[in-house]
């Protein structure tokens, strides 16, 4: 049986998503490219791995067996990589970090300071939202993740290292800027420029409004905090963002934080990894660095 690691990787992506399209997205391949790899794998094995029923695909018995073995191979390779990273030590290892979109506003500063201290380290940073971080943790992809509240339903080892206050923002000349302790109900008919579903910020804001029985009307949806700030500044609506995203806009007085009852919504930043994951020396050093020194490098705007 002649099969390649690449074919196994493609097969595992199709099998875990039960979708050729989704697997192609995850692997950054074309869908015909994915189908081709699966066809080659099936012909090397001599058995079909998937069956098509209507629009859905399912694993055949051979597919299920193969999935178990492909996971075993992938764990072995991960383990081999961990062991090799350990041998390289802190000075020349690799570090793969995934962070929530909002955390990218300060993570780059942390990585800069860390890589100055450990010059030989190669760092890769993936910036994505909460839902996607959850998937990555499930697949045990990153060494470490920085996000708001750790995800439910996955066992992780997490520690908190900093506050993450969410504030309501308006253009600097907005009539509510001078008002004190504005009741939340005042915003019942307001349409907010919001982050996408799946963002931690969006979820926390929705929960905060629900807790006060105030309807939260969402207007335009955006996947970037930068875009939200620009939209608010342009008068497209009010926004709610982490204070970490605001340093420049507050300094230049282009945006103002409104003094709203029950605000800021208090969240915290966590650094975490899958439970039982063996951290490489570089990953351990980075985690320790974040827990002990993050506050030195990140100032919250006043
Ligand atoms: P977000 O995450 O960028 O996905 O909103 C931040 C958070 O979890 O608070």
CSV table of C-alpha atoms in Angstrom, one decimal, residues 149-287:
chain,number,residue,atom,x,y,z
A,149,UNK,CA,-13.2,33.3,28.4
A,150,UNK,CA,-11.8,29.8,27.7
A,151,UNK,CA,-14.1,27.8,25.4
A,152,UNK,CA,-16.6,25.4,27.0
A,153,UNK,CA,-16.5,21.7,26.2
A,154,UNK,CA,-12.8,21.4,25.6
A,155,UNK,CA,-10.4,20.6,28.4
A,156,UNK,CA,-7.7,23.3,28.6
A,157,UNK,CA,-5.1,24.6,31.0
A,158,UNK,CA,-5.8,28.3,31.2
A,159,UNK,CA,-4.6,31.3,33.3
A,160,UNK,CA,-5.7,34.8,33.2
A,161,UNK,CA,-3.2,37.7,32.9
A,162,UNK,CA,-5.0,40.9,32.2
A,163,UNK,CA,-8.3,42.8,32.3
A,164,UNK,CA,-10.2,43.4,29.1
A,165,UNK,CA,-12.8,46.1,29.6
A,166,UNK,CA,-15.3,46.6,26.8
A,167,UNK,CA,-16.4,50.2,26.3
A,168,UNK,CA,-19.1,52.0,24.3
A,169,UNK,CA,-17.6,54.4,21.7
A,170,UNK,CA,-19.0,57.4,19.9
A,171,UNK,CA,-17.6,60.1,17.6
A,172,UNK,CA,-15.9,62.7,19.7
A,173,UNK,CA,-18.6,65.3,18.9
A,174,UNK,CA,-21.6,63.0,19.8
A,175,UNK,CA,-24.2,64.7,22.1
A,176,UNK,CA,-23.9,62.0,24.7
A,177,UNK,CA,-20.2,62.4,25.2
A,178,UNK,CA,-20.6,64.9,28.1
A,179,UNK,CA,-23.4,62.9,29.9
A,180,UNK,CA,-22.8,60.9,33.0
A,181,UNK,CA,-24.0,57.4,33.9
A,182,UNK,CA,-26.3,57.2,30.8
A,183,UNK,CA,-29.0,54.5,31.5
A,184,UNK,CA,-28.5,51.4,29.2
A,185,UNK,CA,-32.2,51.6,28.2
A,186,UNK,CA,-31.2,54.9,26.4
A,187,UNK,CA,-29.6,52.7,23.7
A,188,UNK,CA,-32.6,50.4,23.2
A,189,UNK,CA,-33.4,51.9,19.8
A,190,UNK,CA,-29.7,52.5,18.8
A,191,UNK,CA,-28.2,50.4,16.0
A,192,UNK,CA,-24.7,49.3,16.9
A,193,UNK,CA,-21.8,48.6,14.5
A,194,UNK,CA,-21.0,45.1,15.7
A,195,UNK,CA,-18.4,42.4,15.4
A,196,UNK,CA,-19.4,39.1,13.7
A,197,UNK,CA,-21.2,36.2,15.3
A,198,UNK,CA,-18.5,34.0,16.8
A,199,UNK,CA,-16.5,36.9,18.2
A,200,UNK,CA,-16.0,36.9,22.0
A,201,UNK,CA,-16.7,40.6,22.2
A,202,UNK,CA,-20.0,40.2,20.4
A,203,UNK,CA,-21.1,37.4,22.7
A,204,UNK,CA,-20.1,39.3,25.8
A,205,UNK,CA,-22.0,42.4,24.7
A,206,UNK,CA,-25.1,40.4,23.8
A,207,UNK,CA,-25.0,38.7,27.3
A,208,UNK,CA,-24.6,42.1,29.1
A,209,UNK,CA,-27.7,43.5,27.3
A,210,UNK,CA,-29.7,40.4,27.9
A,211,UNK,CA,-28.8,40.4,31.6
A,212,UNK,CA,-30.3,43.9,31.9
A,213,UNK,CA,-33.3,43.0,29.7
A,214,UNK,CA,-32.4,45.6,27.2
A,215,UNK,CA,-32.7,44.8,23.5
A,216,UNK,CA,-29.5,45.0,21.6
A,217,UNK,CA,-30.0,46.1,18.0
A,218,UNK,CA,-27.3,45.1,15.7
A,219,UNK,CA,-26.6,47.2,12.6
A,220,UNK,CA,-23.7,46.7,10.3
A,221,UNK,CA,-21.5,43.7,11.1
A,222,UNK,CA,-17.7,43.7,10.7
A,223,UNK,CA,-14.9,41.3,11.4
A,224,UNK,CA,-12.4,43.9,12.3
A,225,UNK,CA,-12.1,46.3,15.2
A,226,UNK,CA,-10.3,48.8,13.0
A,227,UNK,CA,-13.2,48.9,10.6
A,228,UNK,CA,-15.7,49.3,13.5
A,229,UNK,CA,-13.8,52.3,14.8
A,230,UNK,CA,-13.7,53.9,11.4
A,231,UNK,CA,-17.4,53.2,11.0
A,232,UNK,CA,-18.2,54.8,14.3
A,233,UNK,CA,-16.1,57.8,13.5
A,234,UNK,CA,-17.9,58.2,10.2
A,235,UNK,CA,-21.3,58.2,12.0
A,236,UNK,CA,-22.6,54.8,11.0
A,237,UNK,CA,-23.6,54.0,14.6
A,238,UNK,CA,-22.2,53.5,18.1
A,239,UNK,CA,-19.8,50.7,18.8
A,240,UNK,CA,-18.6,48.5,21.7
A,241,UNK,CA,-15.0,47.4,21.6
A,242,UNK,CA,-12.2,46.4,23.9
A,243,UNK,CA,-10.3,49.3,25.4
A,244,UNK,CA,-7.1,47.6,24.0
A,245,UNK,CA,-8.1,48.7,20.5
A,246,UNK,CA,-8.5,52.4,21.3
A,247,UNK,CA,-5.1,53.8,22.2
A,248,UNK,CA,-4.6,56.0,19.2
A,249,UNK,CA,-8.2,57.1,18.7
A,250,UNK,CA,-8.4,58.3,22.3
A,251,UNK,CA,-5.1,60.0,22.2
A,252,UNK,CA,-6.0,61.9,19.0
A,253,UNK,CA,-9.5,62.5,20.3
A,254,UNK,CA,-11.2,61.0,17.2
A,255,UNK,CA,-13.4,58.8,19.4
A,256,UNK,CA,-14.8,59.1,22.9
A,257,UNK,CA,-15.8,56.5,25.5
A,258,UNK,CA,-19.4,57.1,26.7
A,259,UNK,CA,-20.1,56.9,30.4
A,260,UNK,CA,-22.9,54.2,30.4
A,261,UNK,CA,-24.5,52.4,33.3
A,262,UNK,CA,-23.1,48.9,33.7
A,263,UNK,CA,-20.1,49.7,31.6
A,264,UNK,CA,-17.3,48.8,31.0
A,265,UNK,CA,-18.3,45.2,30.5
A,266,UNK,CA,-15.4,43.5,32.4
A,267,UNK,CA,-13.7,40.6,30.6
A,268,UNK,CA,-10.3,39.0,31.1
A,269,UNK,CA,-7.6,37.7,28.8
A,270,UNK,CA,-6.5,34.1,29.2
A,271,UNK,CA,-3.4,32.3,27.9
A,272,UNK,CA,-4.2,28.6,27.4
A,273,UNK,CA,-3.3,25.3,25.8
A,274,UNK,CA,-5.0,21.9,25.5
A,275,UNK,CA,-5.0,20.0,28.7
A,276,UNK,CA,-2.1,17.5,28.8
A,277,UNK,CA,-0.3,19.2,26.0
A,278,UNK,CA,3.5,19.1,26.4
A,279,UNK,CA,4.7,22.6,25.9
A,280,UNK,CA,8.0,23.1,24.2
A,281,UNK,CA,10.7,25.1,26.1
A,282,UNK,CA,9.9,28.1,23.9
A,283,UNK,CA,6.1,27.8,24.5
A,284,UNK,CA,6.7,27.5,28.3
A,285,UNK,CA,9.1,30.5,28.2
A,286,UNK,CA,6.5,32.5,26.3
A,287,UNK,CA,3.7,31.5,28.7
